[in-house]
XYZ file of C-alpha atoms in Angstrom:
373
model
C 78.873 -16.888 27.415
C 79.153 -15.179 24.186
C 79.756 -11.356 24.181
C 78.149 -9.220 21.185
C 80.068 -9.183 18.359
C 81.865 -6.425 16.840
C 81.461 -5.739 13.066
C 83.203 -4.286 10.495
C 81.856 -4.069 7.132
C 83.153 -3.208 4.231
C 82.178 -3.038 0.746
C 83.947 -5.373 -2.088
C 83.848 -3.278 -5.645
C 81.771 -5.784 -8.201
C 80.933 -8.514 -5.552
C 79.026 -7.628 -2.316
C 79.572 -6.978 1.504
C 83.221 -7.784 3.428
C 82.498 -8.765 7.063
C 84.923 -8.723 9.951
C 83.396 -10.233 13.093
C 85.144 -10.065 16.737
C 83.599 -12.636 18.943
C 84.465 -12.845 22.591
C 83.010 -15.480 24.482
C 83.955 -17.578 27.488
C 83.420 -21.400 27.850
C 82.682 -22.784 30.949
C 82.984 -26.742 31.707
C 84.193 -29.572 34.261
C 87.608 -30.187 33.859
C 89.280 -33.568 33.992
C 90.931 -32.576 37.167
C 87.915 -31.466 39.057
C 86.063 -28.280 39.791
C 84.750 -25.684 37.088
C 87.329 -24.235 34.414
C 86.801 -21.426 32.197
C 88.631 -20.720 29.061
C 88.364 -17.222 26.976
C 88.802 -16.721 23.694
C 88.744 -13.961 21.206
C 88.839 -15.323 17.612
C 88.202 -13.247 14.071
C 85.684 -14.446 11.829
C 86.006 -12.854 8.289
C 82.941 -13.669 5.874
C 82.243 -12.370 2.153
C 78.646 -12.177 0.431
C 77.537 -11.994 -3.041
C 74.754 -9.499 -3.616
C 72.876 -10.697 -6.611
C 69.138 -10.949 -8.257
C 67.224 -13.803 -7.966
C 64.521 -14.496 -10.794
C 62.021 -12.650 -9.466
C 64.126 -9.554 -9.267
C 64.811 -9.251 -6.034
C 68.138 -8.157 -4.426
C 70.052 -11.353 -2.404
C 73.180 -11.567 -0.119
C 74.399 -15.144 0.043
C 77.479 -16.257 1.955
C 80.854 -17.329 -0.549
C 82.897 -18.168 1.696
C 83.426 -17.632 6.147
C 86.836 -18.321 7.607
C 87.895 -18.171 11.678
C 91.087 -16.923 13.321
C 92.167 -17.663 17.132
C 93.122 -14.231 18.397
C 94.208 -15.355 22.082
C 93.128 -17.992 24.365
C 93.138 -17.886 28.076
C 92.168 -20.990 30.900
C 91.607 -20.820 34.110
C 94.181 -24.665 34.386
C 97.280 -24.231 36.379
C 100.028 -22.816 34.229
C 102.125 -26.083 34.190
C 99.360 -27.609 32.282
C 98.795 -25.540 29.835
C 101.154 -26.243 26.748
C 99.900 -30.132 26.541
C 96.410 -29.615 27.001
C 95.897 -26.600 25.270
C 97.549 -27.617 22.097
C 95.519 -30.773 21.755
C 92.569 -28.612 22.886
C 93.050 -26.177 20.194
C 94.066 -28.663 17.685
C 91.378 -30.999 18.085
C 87.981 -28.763 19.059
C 88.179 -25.182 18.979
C 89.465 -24.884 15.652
C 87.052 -27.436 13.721
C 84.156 -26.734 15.513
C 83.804 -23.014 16.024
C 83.473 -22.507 12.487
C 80.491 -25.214 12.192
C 79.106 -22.614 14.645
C 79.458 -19.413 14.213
C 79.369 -19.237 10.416
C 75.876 -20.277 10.317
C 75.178 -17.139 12.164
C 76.088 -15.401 9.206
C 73.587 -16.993 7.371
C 71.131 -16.192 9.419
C 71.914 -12.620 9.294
C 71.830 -12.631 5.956
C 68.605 -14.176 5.359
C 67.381 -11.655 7.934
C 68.108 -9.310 5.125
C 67.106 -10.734 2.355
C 64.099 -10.960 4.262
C 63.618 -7.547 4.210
C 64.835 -6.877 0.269
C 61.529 -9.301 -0.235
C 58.987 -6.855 1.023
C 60.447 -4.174 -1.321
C 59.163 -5.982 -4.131
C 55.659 -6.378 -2.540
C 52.439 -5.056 -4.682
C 51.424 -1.499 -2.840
C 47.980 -0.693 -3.880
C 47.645 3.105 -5.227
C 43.671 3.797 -3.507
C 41.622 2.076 -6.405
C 43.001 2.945 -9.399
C 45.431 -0.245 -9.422
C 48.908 -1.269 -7.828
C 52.509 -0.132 -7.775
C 55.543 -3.058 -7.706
C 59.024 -2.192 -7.552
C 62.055 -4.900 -8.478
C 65.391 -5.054 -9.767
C 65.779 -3.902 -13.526
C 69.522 -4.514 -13.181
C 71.471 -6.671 -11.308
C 73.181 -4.816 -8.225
C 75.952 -2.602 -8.600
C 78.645 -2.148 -6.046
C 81.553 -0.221 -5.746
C 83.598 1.224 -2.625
C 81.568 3.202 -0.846
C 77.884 2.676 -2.367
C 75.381 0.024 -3.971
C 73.402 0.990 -6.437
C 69.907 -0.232 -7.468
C 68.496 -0.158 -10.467
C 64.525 -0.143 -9.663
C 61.532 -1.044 -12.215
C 58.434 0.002 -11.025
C 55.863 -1.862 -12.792
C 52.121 -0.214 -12.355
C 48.935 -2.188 -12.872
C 45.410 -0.961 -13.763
C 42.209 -1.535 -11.671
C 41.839 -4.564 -14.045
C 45.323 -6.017 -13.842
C 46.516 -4.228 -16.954
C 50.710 -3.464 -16.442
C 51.217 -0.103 -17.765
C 54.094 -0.198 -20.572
C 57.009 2.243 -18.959
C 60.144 3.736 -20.698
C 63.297 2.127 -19.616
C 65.798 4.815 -20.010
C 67.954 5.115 -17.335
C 70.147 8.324 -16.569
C 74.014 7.345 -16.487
C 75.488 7.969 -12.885
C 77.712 10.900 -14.098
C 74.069 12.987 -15.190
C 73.019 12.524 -11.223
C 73.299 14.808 -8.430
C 76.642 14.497 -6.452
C 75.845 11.761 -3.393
C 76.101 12.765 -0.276
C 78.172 10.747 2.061
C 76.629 7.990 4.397
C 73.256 8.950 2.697
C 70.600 6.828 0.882
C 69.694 8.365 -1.786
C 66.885 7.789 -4.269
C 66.081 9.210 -7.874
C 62.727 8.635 -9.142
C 61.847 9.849 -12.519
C 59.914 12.421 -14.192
C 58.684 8.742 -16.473
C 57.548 7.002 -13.970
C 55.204 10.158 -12.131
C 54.142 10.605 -15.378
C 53.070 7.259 -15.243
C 51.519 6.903 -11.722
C 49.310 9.702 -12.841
C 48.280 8.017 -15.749
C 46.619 5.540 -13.299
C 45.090 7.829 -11.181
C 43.623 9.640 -14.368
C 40.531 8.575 -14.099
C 39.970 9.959 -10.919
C 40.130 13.364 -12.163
C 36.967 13.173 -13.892
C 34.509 15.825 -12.749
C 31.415 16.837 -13.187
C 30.341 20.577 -12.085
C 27.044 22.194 -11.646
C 25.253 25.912 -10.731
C 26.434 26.693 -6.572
C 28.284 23.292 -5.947
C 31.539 24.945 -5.406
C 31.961 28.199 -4.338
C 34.159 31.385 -6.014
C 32.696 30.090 -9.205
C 29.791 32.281 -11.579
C 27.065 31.079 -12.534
C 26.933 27.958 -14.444
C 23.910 29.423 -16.283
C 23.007 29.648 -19.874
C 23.428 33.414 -19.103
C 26.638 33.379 -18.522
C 27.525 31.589 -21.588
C 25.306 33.918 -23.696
C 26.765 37.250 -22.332
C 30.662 35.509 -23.907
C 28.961 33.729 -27.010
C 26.171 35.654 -28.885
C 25.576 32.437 -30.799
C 24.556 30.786 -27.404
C 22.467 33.581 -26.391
C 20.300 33.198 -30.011
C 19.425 29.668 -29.510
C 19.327 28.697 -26.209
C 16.315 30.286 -23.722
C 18.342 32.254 -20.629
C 19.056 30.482 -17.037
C 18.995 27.420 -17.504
C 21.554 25.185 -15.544
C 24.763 24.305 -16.780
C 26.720 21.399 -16.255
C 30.459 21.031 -16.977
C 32.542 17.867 -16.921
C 36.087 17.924 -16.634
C 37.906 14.339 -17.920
C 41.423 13.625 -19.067
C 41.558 12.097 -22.551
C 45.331 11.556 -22.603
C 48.294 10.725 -19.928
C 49.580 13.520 -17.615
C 53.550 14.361 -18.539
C 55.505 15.349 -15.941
C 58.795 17.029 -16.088
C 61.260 17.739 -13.662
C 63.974 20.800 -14.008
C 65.750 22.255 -10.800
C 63.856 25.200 -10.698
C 60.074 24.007 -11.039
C 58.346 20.964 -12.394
C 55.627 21.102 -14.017
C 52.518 18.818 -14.995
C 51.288 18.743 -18.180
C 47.278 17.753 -17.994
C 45.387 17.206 -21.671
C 41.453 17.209 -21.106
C 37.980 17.761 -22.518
C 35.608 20.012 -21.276
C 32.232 19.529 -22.007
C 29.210 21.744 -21.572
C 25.703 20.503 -21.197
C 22.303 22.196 -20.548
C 20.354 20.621 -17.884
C 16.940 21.662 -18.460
C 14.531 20.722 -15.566
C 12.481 17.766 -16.173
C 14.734 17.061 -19.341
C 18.024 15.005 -19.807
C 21.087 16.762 -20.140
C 22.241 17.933 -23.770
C 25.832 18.312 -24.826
C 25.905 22.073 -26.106
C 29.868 21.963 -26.649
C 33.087 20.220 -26.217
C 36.601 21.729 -25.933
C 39.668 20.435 -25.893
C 42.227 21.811 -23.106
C 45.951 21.856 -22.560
C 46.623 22.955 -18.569
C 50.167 23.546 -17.629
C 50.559 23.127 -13.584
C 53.297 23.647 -11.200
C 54.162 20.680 -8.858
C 55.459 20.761 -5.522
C 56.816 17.784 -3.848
C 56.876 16.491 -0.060
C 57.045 13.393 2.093
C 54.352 12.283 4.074
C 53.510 9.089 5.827
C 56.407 7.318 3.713
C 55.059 8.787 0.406
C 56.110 11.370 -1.750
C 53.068 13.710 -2.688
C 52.411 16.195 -5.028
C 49.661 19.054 -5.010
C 49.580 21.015 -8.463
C 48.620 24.799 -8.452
C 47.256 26.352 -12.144
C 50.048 28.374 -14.144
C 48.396 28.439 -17.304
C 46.226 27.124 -19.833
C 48.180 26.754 -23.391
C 45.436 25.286 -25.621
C 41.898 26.448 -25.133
C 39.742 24.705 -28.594
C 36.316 23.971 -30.128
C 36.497 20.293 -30.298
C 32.650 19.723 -31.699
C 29.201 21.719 -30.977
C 25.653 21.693 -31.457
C 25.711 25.128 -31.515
C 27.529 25.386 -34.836
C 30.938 27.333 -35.115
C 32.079 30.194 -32.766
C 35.097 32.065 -31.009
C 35.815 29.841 -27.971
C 38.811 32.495 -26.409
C 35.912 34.592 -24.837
C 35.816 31.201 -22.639
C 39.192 31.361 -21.894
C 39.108 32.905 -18.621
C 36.269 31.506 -17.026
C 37.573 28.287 -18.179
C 40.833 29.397 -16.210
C 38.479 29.896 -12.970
C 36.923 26.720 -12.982
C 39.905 24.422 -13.512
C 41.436 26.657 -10.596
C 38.700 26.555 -8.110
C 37.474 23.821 -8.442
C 38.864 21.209 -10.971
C 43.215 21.301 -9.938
C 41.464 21.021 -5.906
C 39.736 17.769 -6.775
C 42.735 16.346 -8.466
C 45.393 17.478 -5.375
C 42.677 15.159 -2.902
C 43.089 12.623 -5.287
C 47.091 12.917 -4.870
C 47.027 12.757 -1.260
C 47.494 9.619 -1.455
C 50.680 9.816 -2.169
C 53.392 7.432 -4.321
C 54.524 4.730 -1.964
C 58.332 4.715 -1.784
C 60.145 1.471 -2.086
C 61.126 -0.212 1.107
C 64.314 -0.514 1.401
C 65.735 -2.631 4.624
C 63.379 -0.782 6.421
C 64.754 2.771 5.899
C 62.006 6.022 6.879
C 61.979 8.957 4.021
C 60.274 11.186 6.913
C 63.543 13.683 7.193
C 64.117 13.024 3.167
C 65.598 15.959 1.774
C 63.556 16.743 -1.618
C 65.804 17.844 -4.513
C 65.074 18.703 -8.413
C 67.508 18.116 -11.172
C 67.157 17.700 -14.740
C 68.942 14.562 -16.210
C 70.542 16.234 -19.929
């Protein structure tokens, strides 16, 4: 009858996990004498583990070394029996083969674990833009009161394409002081940067006349009444349609007052004359600066942007010839608003899967900003 354990853990600095383990159990058995005897024992078993990376880059525990210790041991045989046959008892069984079984056990919690660190490394697919992986850059740190993991996340493309990522890591001293008995994880501004640069492509939109309301007419009109030039060569309301598409990868960065995504895109304008195929009238180039707002949801962190400002509005080519493309400006400013940062924040719903670490939930995460310097 074995009792459930108590254990104490503690971390070793440089090396891994401590374990003290308290078993209690009772063993029950005929006796040479006659009748049923029962003998209980309370003996310490003291184990140390190595957390390391395996090839694959994935965090392991692996038992070094597992020692036992009789506490006390009390039987149910009549006192004037005891010194004889509990000294050969002791000598002879309990202390060669309780180790043979219990110390196993530890293995098998252990590879209970490292069960678990295995799913962490798992390929998460982003929707179907391509997959997210995380693993071990480093191998794992530990010191008194925390381990620290260094994650790479490496991202594939639809096609199987890994995405090349910076591998700058902040030193511990530039984090955010860690709270204690917390988990705490730090992803960076890099790597969002990144995970939008797969998602990219599902930005692309295309806009016509009355498909999204709060916008003006997409009409020839329009243009004309901003651009004389337009309004000399082209005959009046005929349909417009725009397409929005990023040309270059989304920067994020990260300060501890706002963050802020960076979006580069072309913005092209085509007549749509009925009956006729569409005709590119003008291209511009466009730099969007966006605010970014963070949350957890369903185990992923995601972002929704909101329009601050557009810092590069420019004639990239035209049919038209040359003209002033600021009178655009603002109605440029309403479209990417209404309608084009809306379509990109249902793309992010998706969210960036976190990694899984031994099963912890990020549902009552606290969400902090810093800036590494």
């Amino acid at each position: 009858d074995l009792r459930p354990p108590v254990i104490s853990l503690a971390l070793s600095p440089g090396s891994g996990v401590f374990m003290v383990i308290l078993v209690q159990m009772t063993i029950v058995g005929k006796s040479f004498i006659g009748g049923n005897k029962e003998i209980a024992l309370m003996a310490n078993l003291t184990a140390s583990s190595r957390l390391w990376q395996d090839a694959a880059g994935i965090p392991r525990f692996s038992c070094r070394n597992c020692h036992m210790a009789l506490i006390s041991v009390k039987t149910s045989l009549p006192s004037s029996m005891l010194p004889k046959v509990m000294s050969k008892f002791l000598d002879s069984t309990l202390q060669k083969v309780l180790p043979g079984l219990l110390c196993p056990a530890v293995d098998a919690v252990l590879n209970l674990v490292n069960a678990k660190f295995t799913t962490m490394t798992s390929k998460i697919p982003l929707g179907t833009a391509g997959a997210l992986q995380y693993a071990l850059l480093n191998p794992p740190m530990t010191t008194e009161t925390f381990i620290e993991l260094d994650l790479k996340t490496i991202l594939h493309q639809k096609e199987g394409k890994e995405v090349d990522l910076p591998m700058d890591q902040p030193s511990l001293a530039s984090l955010p002081p860690k709270r204690h008995g917390a988990t705490q994880l730090i992803l960076s501004a890099n790597f969002l940067s990144a995970e939008l640069s797969i998602l990219q492509a599902s930005f692309n939109l295309y806009i016509s006349n009355n498909t999204i309301l709060g916008l003006p007419p997409l009409v020839t009109t329009m243009l004309g009444a901003l651009i004389p030039e337009i309004s000399r060569v082209l005959p009046p309301s005929q349909p417009v349609v725009i397409e929005m598409r990023e040309v270059k990868a989304p920067v994020v960065t990260i300060t501890p007052n706002k963050s802020f995504v960076q979006l580069f895109s072309t913005t092209e304008f085509r007549v749509s004359p009925s009956g006729s195929a569409p005709e590119c009238l003008f291209v511009l180039d466009v730099h969007s600066n966006l605010e970014a707002q963070f949350a957890i949801a369903e185990e992923k962190l995601r972002l929704s942007l909101a329009l601050q400002s557009l810092s590069r509005v420019a004639l990239a080519s035209s049919s038209l010839g040359i003209f002033d493309e600021l009178p655009l400006k603002r109605v440029l400013a309403d479209i990417i608003h209404v309608a084009y940062v809306p379509s990109i924040n249902r793309v992010l719903r998706g969210g960036v899967p976190l990694p899984n670490l031994l099963g912890i939930t990020y549902q009552r995460a606290n969400i902090s900003r810093f800036e590494v310097g």
